[in-house]
Structures are given as structure tokens and as C-alpha cells.
PDB file of C-alpha atoms in Angstrom:
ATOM      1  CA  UNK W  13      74.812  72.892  -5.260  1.00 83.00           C
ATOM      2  CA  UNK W  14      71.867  70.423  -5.590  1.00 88.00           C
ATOM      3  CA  UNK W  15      69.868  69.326  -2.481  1.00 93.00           C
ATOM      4  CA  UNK W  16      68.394  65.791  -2.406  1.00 95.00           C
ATOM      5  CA  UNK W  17      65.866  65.887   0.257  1.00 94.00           C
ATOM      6  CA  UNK W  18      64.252  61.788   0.857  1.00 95.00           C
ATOM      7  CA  UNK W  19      61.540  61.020   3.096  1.00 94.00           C
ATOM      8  CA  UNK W  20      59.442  57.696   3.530  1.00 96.00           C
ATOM      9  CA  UNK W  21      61.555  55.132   5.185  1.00 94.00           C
ATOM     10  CA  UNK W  22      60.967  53.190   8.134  1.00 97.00           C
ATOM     11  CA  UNK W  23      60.294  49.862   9.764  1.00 98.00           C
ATOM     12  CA  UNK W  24      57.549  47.441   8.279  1.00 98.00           C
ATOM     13  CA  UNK W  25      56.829  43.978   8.253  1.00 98.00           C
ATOM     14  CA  UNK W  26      57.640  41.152   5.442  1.00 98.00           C
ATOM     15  CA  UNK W  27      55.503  41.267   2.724  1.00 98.00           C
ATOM     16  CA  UNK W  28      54.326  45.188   3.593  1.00 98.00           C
ATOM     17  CA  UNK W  29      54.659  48.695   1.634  1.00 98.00           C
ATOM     18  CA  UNK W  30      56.498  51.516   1.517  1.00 98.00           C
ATOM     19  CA  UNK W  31      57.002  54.679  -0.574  1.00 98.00           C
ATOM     20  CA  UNK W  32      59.960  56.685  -0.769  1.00 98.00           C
ATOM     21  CA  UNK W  33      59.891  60.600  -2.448  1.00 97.00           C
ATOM     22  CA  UNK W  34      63.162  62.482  -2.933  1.00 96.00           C
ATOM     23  CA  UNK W  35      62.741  66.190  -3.852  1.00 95.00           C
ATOM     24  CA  UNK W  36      65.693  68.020  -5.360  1.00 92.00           C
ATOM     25  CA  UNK W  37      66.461  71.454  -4.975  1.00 90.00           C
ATOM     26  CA  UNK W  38      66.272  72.089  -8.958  1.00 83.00           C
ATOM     27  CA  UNK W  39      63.738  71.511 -11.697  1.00 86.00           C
ATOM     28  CA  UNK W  40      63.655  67.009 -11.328  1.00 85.00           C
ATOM     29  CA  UNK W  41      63.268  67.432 -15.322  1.00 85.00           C
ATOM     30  CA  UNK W  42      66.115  68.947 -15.814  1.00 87.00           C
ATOM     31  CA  UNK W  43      68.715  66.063 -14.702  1.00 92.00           C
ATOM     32  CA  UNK W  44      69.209  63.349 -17.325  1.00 93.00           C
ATOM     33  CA  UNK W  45      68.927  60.917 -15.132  1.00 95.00           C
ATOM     34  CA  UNK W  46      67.176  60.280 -11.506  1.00 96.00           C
ATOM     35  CA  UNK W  47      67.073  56.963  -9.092  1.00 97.00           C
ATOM     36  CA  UNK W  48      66.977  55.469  -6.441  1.00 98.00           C
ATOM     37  CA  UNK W  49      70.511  53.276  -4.814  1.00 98.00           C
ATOM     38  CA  UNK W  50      70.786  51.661  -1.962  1.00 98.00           C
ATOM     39  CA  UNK W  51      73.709  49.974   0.827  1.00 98.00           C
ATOM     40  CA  UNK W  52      73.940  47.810   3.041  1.00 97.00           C
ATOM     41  CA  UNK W  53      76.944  47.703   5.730  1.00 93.00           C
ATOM     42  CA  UNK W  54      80.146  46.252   4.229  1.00 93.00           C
ATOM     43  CA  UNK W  55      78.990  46.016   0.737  1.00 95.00           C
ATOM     44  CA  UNK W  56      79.036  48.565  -1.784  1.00 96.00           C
ATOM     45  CA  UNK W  57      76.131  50.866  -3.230  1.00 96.00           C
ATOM     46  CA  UNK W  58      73.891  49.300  -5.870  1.00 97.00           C
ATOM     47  CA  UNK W  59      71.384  50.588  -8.326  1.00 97.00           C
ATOM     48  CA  UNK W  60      67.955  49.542  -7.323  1.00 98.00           C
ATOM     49  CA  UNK W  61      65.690  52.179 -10.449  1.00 98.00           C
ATOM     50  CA  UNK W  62      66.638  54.843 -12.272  1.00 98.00           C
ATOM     51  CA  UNK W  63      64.895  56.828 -15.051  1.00 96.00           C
ATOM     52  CA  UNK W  64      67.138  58.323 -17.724  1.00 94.00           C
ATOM     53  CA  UNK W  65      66.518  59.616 -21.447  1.00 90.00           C
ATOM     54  CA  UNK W  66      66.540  55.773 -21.912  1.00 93.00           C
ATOM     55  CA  UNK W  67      63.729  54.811 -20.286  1.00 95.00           C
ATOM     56  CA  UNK W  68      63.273  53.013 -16.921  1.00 97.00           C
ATOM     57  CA  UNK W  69      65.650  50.373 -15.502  1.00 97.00           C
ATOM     58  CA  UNK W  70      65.593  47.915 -12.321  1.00 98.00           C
ATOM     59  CA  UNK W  71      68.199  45.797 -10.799  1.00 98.00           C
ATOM     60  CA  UNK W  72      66.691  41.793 -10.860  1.00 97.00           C
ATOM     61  CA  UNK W  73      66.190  41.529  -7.564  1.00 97.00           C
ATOM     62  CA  UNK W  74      63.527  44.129  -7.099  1.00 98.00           C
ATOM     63  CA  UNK W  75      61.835  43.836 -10.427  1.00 98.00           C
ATOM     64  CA  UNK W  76      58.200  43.494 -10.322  1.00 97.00           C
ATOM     65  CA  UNK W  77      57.980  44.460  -6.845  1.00 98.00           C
ATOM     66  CA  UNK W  78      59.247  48.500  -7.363  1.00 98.00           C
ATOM     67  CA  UNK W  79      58.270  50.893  -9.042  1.00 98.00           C
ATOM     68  CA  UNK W  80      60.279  53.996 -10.011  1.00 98.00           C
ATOM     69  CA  UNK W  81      58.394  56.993 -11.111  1.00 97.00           C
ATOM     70  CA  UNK W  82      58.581  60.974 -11.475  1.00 95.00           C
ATOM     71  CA  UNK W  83      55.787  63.746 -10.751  1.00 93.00           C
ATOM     72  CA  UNK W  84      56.064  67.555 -12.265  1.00 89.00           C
ATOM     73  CA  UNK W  85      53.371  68.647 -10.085  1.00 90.00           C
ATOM     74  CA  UNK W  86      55.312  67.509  -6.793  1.00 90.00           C
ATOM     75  CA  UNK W  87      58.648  67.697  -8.383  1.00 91.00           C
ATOM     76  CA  UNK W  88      59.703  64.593  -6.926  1.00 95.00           C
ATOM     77  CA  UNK W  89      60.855  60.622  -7.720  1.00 96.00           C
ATOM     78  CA  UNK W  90      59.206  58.350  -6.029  1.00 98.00           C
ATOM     79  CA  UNK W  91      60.243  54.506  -5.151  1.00 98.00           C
ATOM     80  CA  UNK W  92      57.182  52.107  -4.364  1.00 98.00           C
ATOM     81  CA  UNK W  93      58.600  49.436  -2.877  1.00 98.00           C
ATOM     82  CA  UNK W  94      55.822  46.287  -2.381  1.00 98.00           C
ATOM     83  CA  UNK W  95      56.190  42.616  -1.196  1.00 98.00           C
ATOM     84  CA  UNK W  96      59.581  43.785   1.101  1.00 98.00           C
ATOM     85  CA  UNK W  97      61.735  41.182   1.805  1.00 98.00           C
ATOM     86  CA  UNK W  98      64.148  41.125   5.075  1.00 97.00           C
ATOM     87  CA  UNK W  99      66.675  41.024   1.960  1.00 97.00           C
ATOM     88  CA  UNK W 100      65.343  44.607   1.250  1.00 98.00           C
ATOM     89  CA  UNK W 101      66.489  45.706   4.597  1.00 98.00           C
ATOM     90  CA  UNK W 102      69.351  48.738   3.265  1.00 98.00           C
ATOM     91  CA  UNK W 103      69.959  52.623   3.553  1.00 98.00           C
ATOM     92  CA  UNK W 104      68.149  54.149   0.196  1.00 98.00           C
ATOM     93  CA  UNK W 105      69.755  56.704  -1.191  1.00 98.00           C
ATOM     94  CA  UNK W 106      68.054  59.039  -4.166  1.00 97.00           C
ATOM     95  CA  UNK W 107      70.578  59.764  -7.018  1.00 95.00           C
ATOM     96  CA  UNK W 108      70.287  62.685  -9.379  1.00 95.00           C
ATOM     97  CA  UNK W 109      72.820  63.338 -12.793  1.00 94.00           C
ATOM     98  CA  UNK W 110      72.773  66.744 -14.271  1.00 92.00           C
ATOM     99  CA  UNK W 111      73.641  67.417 -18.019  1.00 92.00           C
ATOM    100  CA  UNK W 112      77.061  68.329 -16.854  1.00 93.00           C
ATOM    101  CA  UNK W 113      77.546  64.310 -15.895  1.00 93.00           C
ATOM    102  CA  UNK W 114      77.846  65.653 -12.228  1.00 93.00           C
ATOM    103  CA  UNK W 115      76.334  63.539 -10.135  1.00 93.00           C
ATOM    104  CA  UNK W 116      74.164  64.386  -6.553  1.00 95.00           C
ATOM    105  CA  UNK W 117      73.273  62.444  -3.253  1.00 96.00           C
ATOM    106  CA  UNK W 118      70.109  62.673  -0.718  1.00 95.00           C
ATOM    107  CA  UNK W 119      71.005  61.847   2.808  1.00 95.00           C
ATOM    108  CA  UNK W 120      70.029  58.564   2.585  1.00 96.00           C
ATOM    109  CA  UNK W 121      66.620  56.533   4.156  1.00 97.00           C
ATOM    110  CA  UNK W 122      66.900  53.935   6.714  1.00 97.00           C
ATOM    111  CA  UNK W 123      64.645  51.404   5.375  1.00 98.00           C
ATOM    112  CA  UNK W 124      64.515  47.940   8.118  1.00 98.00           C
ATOM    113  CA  UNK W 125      62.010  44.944   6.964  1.00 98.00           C
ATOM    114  CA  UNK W 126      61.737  42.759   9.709  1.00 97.00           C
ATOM    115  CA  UNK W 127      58.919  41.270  11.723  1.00 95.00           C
TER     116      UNK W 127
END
């Protein structure tokens, strides 16, 4: 079974920084696809970056501001996440998709942007 280990969130002002890593218990090349989600309460889960064998894709709302990315030497994702709006205020949950089309969870990462 794959482990999805996060780390990074927090509390931090409009306007501020954060950056969230998510190590998996395998090889992070060898899923077809790795990202980032995220939920708020009474609303469902929604794609915020991934990285597949397609290339990189984020969801509108967060374009320009994240930035998805991978590191072999760390073997871990990482989601930048600049100019936070309150609107940005959501659980983040790391995704990773095997080559069997199974699909894995972190623990999730309380992320609150509020002044």
C-alpha cells in the first residue's frame, strides 16, 4: 500500500506564501500521475495541479499563483502556493495514480488564509 506523507500547511496572512511537499512511500516517478486536491467543508474535492505524462495542469482559480512541481533528489511534489487568498482557505490533499489506475491519498494539510 502507498503512503502519502504532506507537510507544509498552516496559517498565513492574505497575500503570503506557502509550500506544500508530499512524499510517497514508492519511487514519485513511477506513478503516472501526481497532484495536489483540495476541500473545503460541504463541497466536494477539486483538482487544484497535477502532473501527468501530459504535462502540467491547474484549475483557473489558482493559475499563475501555484506552482506544481516534482524533485528526484527529494522524491517529493511540491505545491507553491503565492498571493493566498481567504478563498484559498481548504484541506490540501496530495494525490498519487499508479500505472494500475489505482489511485492514493495523503492525510490531508490544513491550510487557513486569514488575517
Amino acid at each position: 500500500q502507498v503512503q502519502l506523507v504532506e507537510s507544509g500547511g498552516g496559517l498565513v496572512q492574505p497575500g503570503g506564501s506557502l509550500r506544500l511537499s508530499c512524499v510517497p512511500s514508492g519511487n514519485i516517478f513511477s506513478f503516472t500521475a501526481v497532484g495536489w486536491y483540495r476541500q473545503t467543508p460541504g463541497k466536494q474535492r477539486e483538482l487544484v495541479a497535477s502532473i501527468t505524462n501530459s504535462g502540467i495542469n491547474y484549475a483557473n482559480p489558482v493559475k499563475g499563483r501555484f506552482t506544481i512541481s516534482t524533485d528526484k533528489g527529494t522524491n517529493a511534489v511540491y505545491l507553491l502556493m503565492t498571493s493566498l487568498k481567504p478563498e484559498d482557505t481548504a484541506v490540501y490533499y496530495c494525490y498519487a495514480r499508479n500505472r494500475y489506475f489505482s489511485d492514493f491519498w495523503g492525510q490531508g494539510t490544513q491550510v487557513t488564509v486569514s488575517s
